[in-house]
Amino acid sequence: MAELNFGGVLETVVTSKEFSLEKAREVLKNETIAVLGYGIQGPGQACNLRDNGFNVIVGQRQGKTYDKAVEDGWVPGKTLFSIEEAADKGTIICMLLSDAGQIAVWPKVKPYLTAGKTLYYSHGFAITWNDRTGVVPPDDVDVMMVAPKGSGTSLRSMFLEGRGLNCSYAVYQDASGRAEDKAIAFGIGIGAGYLFKTTFQREATSDLTGERGSLMGAIEGLLEAQYEVLREHGHSPSEAFNETVEELTQSLMPLFAAKGMDWMYANCSTTAQRGALDWAPRFRDAIKPVMEWLYLSVKTGNEAQISIDSNSQPDYREKLNAELKAMREKEMWRAAETVRKLRPENEEL
Ligand SMILES: NC(=O)C1=CN([C@@H]2O[C@H](COP(=O)(O)OP(=O)(O)OC[C@H]3O[C@@H](n4cnc5c(N)ncnc54)[C@H](O)[C@@H]3O)[C@@H](O)[C@H]2O)C=CC1
Ligand SMILES: CC(=O)[C@](C)(O)C(=O)O
Ligand SMILES: [Mg+2]
Ligand SMILES: [Mg+2]
């Protein structure tokens, strides 16, 4: 473990340099990893583990994602099973169903969590809000988490590019005395870039805040607000979209991703610098109360309950798809399609 300075605060992180893939394989050599659920994280983690030489099986109900598992090379009856069969055969049972799906299958999976097995999560949700999820693991199993800080789709694509995605890890219950080693080995196995330590509770609250906030919800709201104002003042869709989204993702975000916010500023005009420096605190002050509201709503379990209630409905997928369709069909995102086609690298499309 390396102690690193994060902006003046010392934190311990694990990298694949100190915890090699060979060591990870050694730690998990007697384990059968059963990945339950083959949605977004399931394929990323299962395929990376398989390519890294671990013993992996998949448990998935029949349907579209079962067929995807077959396409990805999982063989029915050999490496692809029903959820119950995989839970029976696995020694590390990985709950990679949707967070609502985990509640539904818990009563079916729990009987297979016999002494000495490990229960694995990629989110603190089920355990943190177990007053709402009903997930209370038996005392004689390890309970651990590795939470990739990004989409399962990126976990896989970055692995194939030879890069790694940062993950957090945590141990909730250490029955074997080896749970931390197993969690780190698992993280290295799925292709973590580096791993930082957390708790189930801290991961759950920061993750729900982040995705509702700057990673997804807040950014969508911010971009929409600016696009609408520009359009309402007579700017064309192409101008409004370029000035709101395209320039951000294609030109400016890569600059602050690579070398920090001041580097992005340093590469913009003095006019932009002056104005953005003045407006940043106004936006921060306007947004901070909403962020506080969001954090409280997460911390009290309110957000978890909303997600359980809506995602447990039999027609949740249809309803979500309808909301995403409405988003796609907004003028702003239809304009985006044309803008993307005009990127020089896409011009032939
Ligand atoms: N999507 C992502 O990239 C990330 C997800 N996570 C966490 O990883 C876990 C898995 O999330 P996703 O991959 O997004 O899940 P998902 O929403 O893609 O669903 C995964 C699978 O759950 C199955 N499923 C859902 N309800 C079921 C039920 N009632 N019975 C049987 N199967 C059911 C579906 O068939 C699907 O294959 C969650 O804990 C999530 O919070 C963590 C980091 C990022
Ligand atoms: C990709 C990720 O980590 C999220 C946004 O938290 C999620 O998909 O739940
Ligand atoms: Mg996340
Ligand atoms: Mg999340």
PDB file of C-alpha atoms in Angstrom, residues 16-124:
ATOM      1  CA  SER A  16      -1.190  -3.060  -9.377  1.00  0.00           C
ATOM      2  CA  LYS A  17       2.538  -2.368  -8.977  1.00  0.00           C
ATOM      3  CA  GLU A  18       2.483  -3.354  -5.296  1.00  0.00           C
ATOM      4  CA  PHE A  19      -0.332  -5.896  -5.586  1.00  0.00           C
ATOM      5  CA  SER A  20       0.446  -7.737  -8.802  1.00  0.00           C
ATOM      6  CA  LEU A  21      -1.958  -9.759 -10.903  1.00  0.00           C
ATOM      7  CA  GLU A  22       0.077 -12.879  -9.987  1.00  0.00           C
ATOM      8  CA  LYS A  23      -0.485 -12.169  -6.308  1.00  0.00           C
ATOM      9  CA  ALA A  24      -4.205 -11.579  -6.944  1.00  0.00           C
ATOM     10  CA  ARG A  25      -4.449 -14.934  -8.735  1.00  0.00           C
ATOM     11  CA  GLU A  26      -2.666 -16.608  -5.813  1.00  0.00           C
ATOM     12  CA  VAL A  27      -5.080 -15.062  -3.249  1.00  0.00           C
ATOM     13  CA  LEU A  28      -8.148 -16.201  -5.222  1.00  0.00           C
ATOM     14  CA  LYS A  29      -6.763 -19.469  -6.636  1.00  0.00           C
ATOM     15  CA  ASN A  30      -9.241 -21.721  -4.819  1.00  0.00           C
ATOM     16  CA  GLU A  31     -12.264 -19.552  -5.478  1.00  0.00           C
ATOM     17  CA  THR A  32     -15.066 -19.905  -7.999  1.00  0.00           C
ATOM     18  CA  ILE A  33     -16.296 -16.405  -8.758  1.00  0.00           C
ATOM     19  CA  ALA A  34     -20.045 -16.415  -9.522  1.00  0.00           C
ATOM     20  CA  VAL A  35     -21.116 -13.170 -11.206  1.00  0.00           C
ATOM     21  CA  LEU A  36     -24.884 -12.823 -10.725  1.00  0.00           C
ATOM     22  CA  GLY A  37     -26.411 -10.380 -13.216  1.00  0.00           C
ATOM     23  CA  TYR A  38     -25.158  -9.556 -16.685  1.00  0.00           C
ATOM     24  CA  GLY A  39     -26.297  -5.960 -17.236  1.00  0.00           C
ATOM     25  CA  ILE A  40     -23.559  -3.290 -17.247  1.00  0.00           C
ATOM     26  CA  GLN A  41     -21.075  -4.225 -14.481  1.00  0.00           C
ATOM     27  CA  GLY A  42     -21.609  -7.991 -14.899  1.00  0.00           C
ATOM     28  CA  PRO A  43     -20.041  -8.257 -18.385  1.00  0.00           C
ATOM     29  CA  GLY A  44     -17.217  -5.804 -17.591  1.00  0.00           C
ATOM     30  CA  GLN A  45     -16.133  -7.586 -14.418  1.00  0.00           C
ATOM     31  CA  ALA A  46     -16.782 -11.170 -15.573  1.00  0.00           C
ATOM     32  CA  CYS A  47     -14.934 -10.771 -18.892  1.00  0.00           C
ATOM     33  CA  ASN A  48     -11.966  -8.923 -17.342  1.00  0.00           C
ATOM     34  CA  LEU A  49     -11.637 -11.588 -14.622  1.00  0.00           C
ATOM     35  CA  ARG A  50     -11.845 -14.375 -17.213  1.00  0.00           C
ATOM     36  CA  ASP A  51      -9.215 -12.717 -19.422  1.00  0.00           C
ATOM     37  CA  ASN A  52      -7.005 -12.287 -16.344  1.00  0.00           C
ATOM     38  CA  GLY A  53      -7.117 -16.040 -15.683  1.00  0.00           C
ATOM     39  CA  PHE A  54      -9.595 -16.301 -12.783  1.00  0.00           C
ATOM     40  CA  ASN A  55     -12.169 -19.049 -12.403  1.00  0.00           C
ATOM     41  CA  VAL A  56     -15.460 -17.321 -13.290  1.00  0.00           C
ATOM     42  CA  ILE A  57     -19.054 -18.406 -13.905  1.00  0.00           C
ATOM     43  CA  VAL A  58     -22.110 -16.272 -14.663  1.00  0.00           C
ATOM     44  CA  GLY A  59     -25.639 -16.551 -13.232  1.00  0.00           C
ATOM     45  CA  GLN A  60     -28.321 -14.755 -15.219  1.00  0.00           C
ATOM     46  CA  ARG A  61     -32.060 -15.157 -15.742  1.00  0.00           C
ATOM     47  CA  GLN A  62     -33.337 -15.895 -19.263  1.00  0.00           C
ATOM     48  CA  GLY A  63     -33.804 -12.925 -21.585  1.00  0.00           C
ATOM     49  CA  LYS A  64     -31.821 -10.386 -23.577  1.00  0.00           C
ATOM     50  CA  THR A  65     -28.849 -10.186 -21.242  1.00  0.00           C
ATOM     51  CA  TYR A  66     -28.653 -14.010 -20.996  1.00  0.00           C
ATOM     52  CA  ASP A  67     -28.301 -14.051 -24.791  1.00  0.00           C
ATOM     53  CA  LYS A  68     -25.579 -11.403 -24.531  1.00  0.00           C
ATOM     54  CA  ALA A  69     -23.715 -13.648 -22.077  1.00  0.00           C
ATOM     55  CA  VAL A  70     -23.848 -16.485 -24.627  1.00  0.00           C
ATOM     56  CA  GLU A  71     -22.540 -14.110 -27.323  1.00  0.00           C
ATOM     57  CA  ASP A  72     -19.665 -13.155 -24.996  1.00  0.00           C
ATOM     58  CA  GLY A  73     -18.596 -16.806 -24.820  1.00  0.00           C
ATOM     59  CA  TRP A  74     -20.222 -17.978 -21.572  1.00  0.00           C
ATOM     60  CA  VAL A  75     -21.369 -21.561 -22.137  1.00  0.00           C
ATOM     61  CA  PRO A  76     -24.768 -22.720 -20.796  1.00  0.00           C
ATOM     62  CA  GLY A  77     -24.318 -25.560 -18.297  1.00  0.00           C
ATOM     63  CA  LYS A  78     -20.528 -25.000 -18.110  1.00  0.00           C
ATOM     64  CA  THR A  79     -19.904 -21.349 -17.276  1.00  0.00           C
ATOM     65  CA  LEU A  80     -23.437 -19.899 -17.574  1.00  0.00           C
ATOM     66  CA  PHE A  81     -26.226 -20.906 -15.203  1.00  0.00           C
ATOM     67  CA  SER A  82     -29.417 -19.760 -13.564  1.00  0.00           C
ATOM     68  CA  ILE A  83     -28.903 -17.390 -10.634  1.00  0.00           C
ATOM     69  CA  GLU A  84     -29.537 -20.141  -8.060  1.00  0.00           C
ATOM     70  CA  GLU A  85     -27.212 -22.669  -9.765  1.00  0.00           C
ATOM     71  CA  ALA A  86     -24.402 -20.128 -10.010  1.00  0.00           C
ATOM     72  CA  ALA A  87     -24.902 -19.105  -6.356  1.00  0.00           C
ATOM     73  CA  ASP A  88     -24.666 -22.788  -5.408  1.00  0.00           C
ATOM     74  CA  LYS A  89     -21.446 -23.399  -7.384  1.00  0.00           C
ATOM     75  CA  GLY A  90     -19.736 -20.089  -6.526  1.00  0.00           C
ATOM     76  CA  THR A  91     -17.550 -19.428  -3.491  1.00  0.00           C
ATOM     77  CA  ILE A  92     -17.486 -15.673  -4.147  1.00  0.00           C
ATOM     78  CA  ILE A  93     -21.049 -14.617  -4.898  1.00  0.00           C
ATOM     79  CA  CYS A  94     -21.082 -11.314  -6.766  1.00  0.00           C
ATOM     80  CA  MET A  95     -24.291  -9.303  -6.547  1.00  0.00           C
ATOM     81  CA  LEU A  96     -24.145  -7.526  -9.888  1.00  0.00           C
ATOM     82  CA  LEU A  97     -27.866  -7.378 -10.413  1.00  0.00           C
ATOM     83  CA  SER A  98     -29.468  -3.944 -10.390  1.00  0.00           C
ATOM     84  CA  ASP A  99     -29.768  -2.626  -6.823  1.00  0.00           C
ATOM     85  CA  ALA A 100     -33.536  -3.275  -6.881  1.00  0.00           C
ATOM     86  CA  GLY A 101     -33.017  -6.719  -8.465  1.00  0.00           C
ATOM     87  CA  GLN A 102     -30.688  -7.624  -5.576  1.00  0.00           C
ATOM     88  CA  ILE A 103     -33.589  -7.185  -3.139  1.00  0.00           C
ATOM     89  CA  ALA A 104     -35.813  -9.446  -5.211  1.00  0.00           C
ATOM     90  CA  VAL A 105     -33.261 -12.286  -5.511  1.00  0.00           C
ATOM     91  CA  TRP A 106     -31.815 -12.030  -1.962  1.00  0.00           C
ATOM     92  CA  PRO A 107     -34.171 -14.690  -0.497  1.00  0.00           C
ATOM     93  CA  LYS A 108     -33.158 -17.076  -3.324  1.00  0.00           C
ATOM     94  CA  VAL A 109     -29.411 -16.440  -2.977  1.00  0.00           C
ATOM     95  CA  LYS A 110     -29.101 -16.340   0.821  1.00  0.00           C
ATOM     96  CA  PRO A 111     -29.450 -20.136   1.338  1.00  0.00           C
ATOM     97  CA  TYR A 112     -26.319 -20.650  -0.815  1.00  0.00           C
ATOM     98  CA  LEU A 113     -24.228 -18.308   1.356  1.00  0.00           C
ATOM     99  CA  THR A 114     -22.810 -21.112   3.455  1.00  0.00           C
ATOM    100  CA  ALA A 115     -19.965 -20.731   5.967  1.00  0.00           C
ATOM    101  CA  GLY A 116     -16.658 -19.715   4.399  1.00  0.00           C
ATOM    102  CA  LYS A 117     -18.152 -18.188   1.251  1.00  0.00           C
ATOM    103  CA  THR A 118     -17.804 -14.517   0.290  1.00  0.00           C
ATOM    104  CA  LEU A 119     -20.539 -12.055  -0.616  1.00  0.00           C
ATOM    105  CA  TYR A 120     -19.328  -9.385  -3.034  1.00  0.00           C
ATOM    106  CA  TYR A 121     -20.861  -6.056  -4.071  1.00  0.00           C
ATOM    107  CA  SER A 122     -19.932  -3.190  -6.370  1.00  0.00           C
ATOM    108  CA  HIS A 123     -22.034  -0.747  -4.371  1.00  0.00           C
ATOM    109  CA  GLY A 124     -22.732  -0.036  -0.722  1.00  0.00           C
TER     110      GLY A 124
END
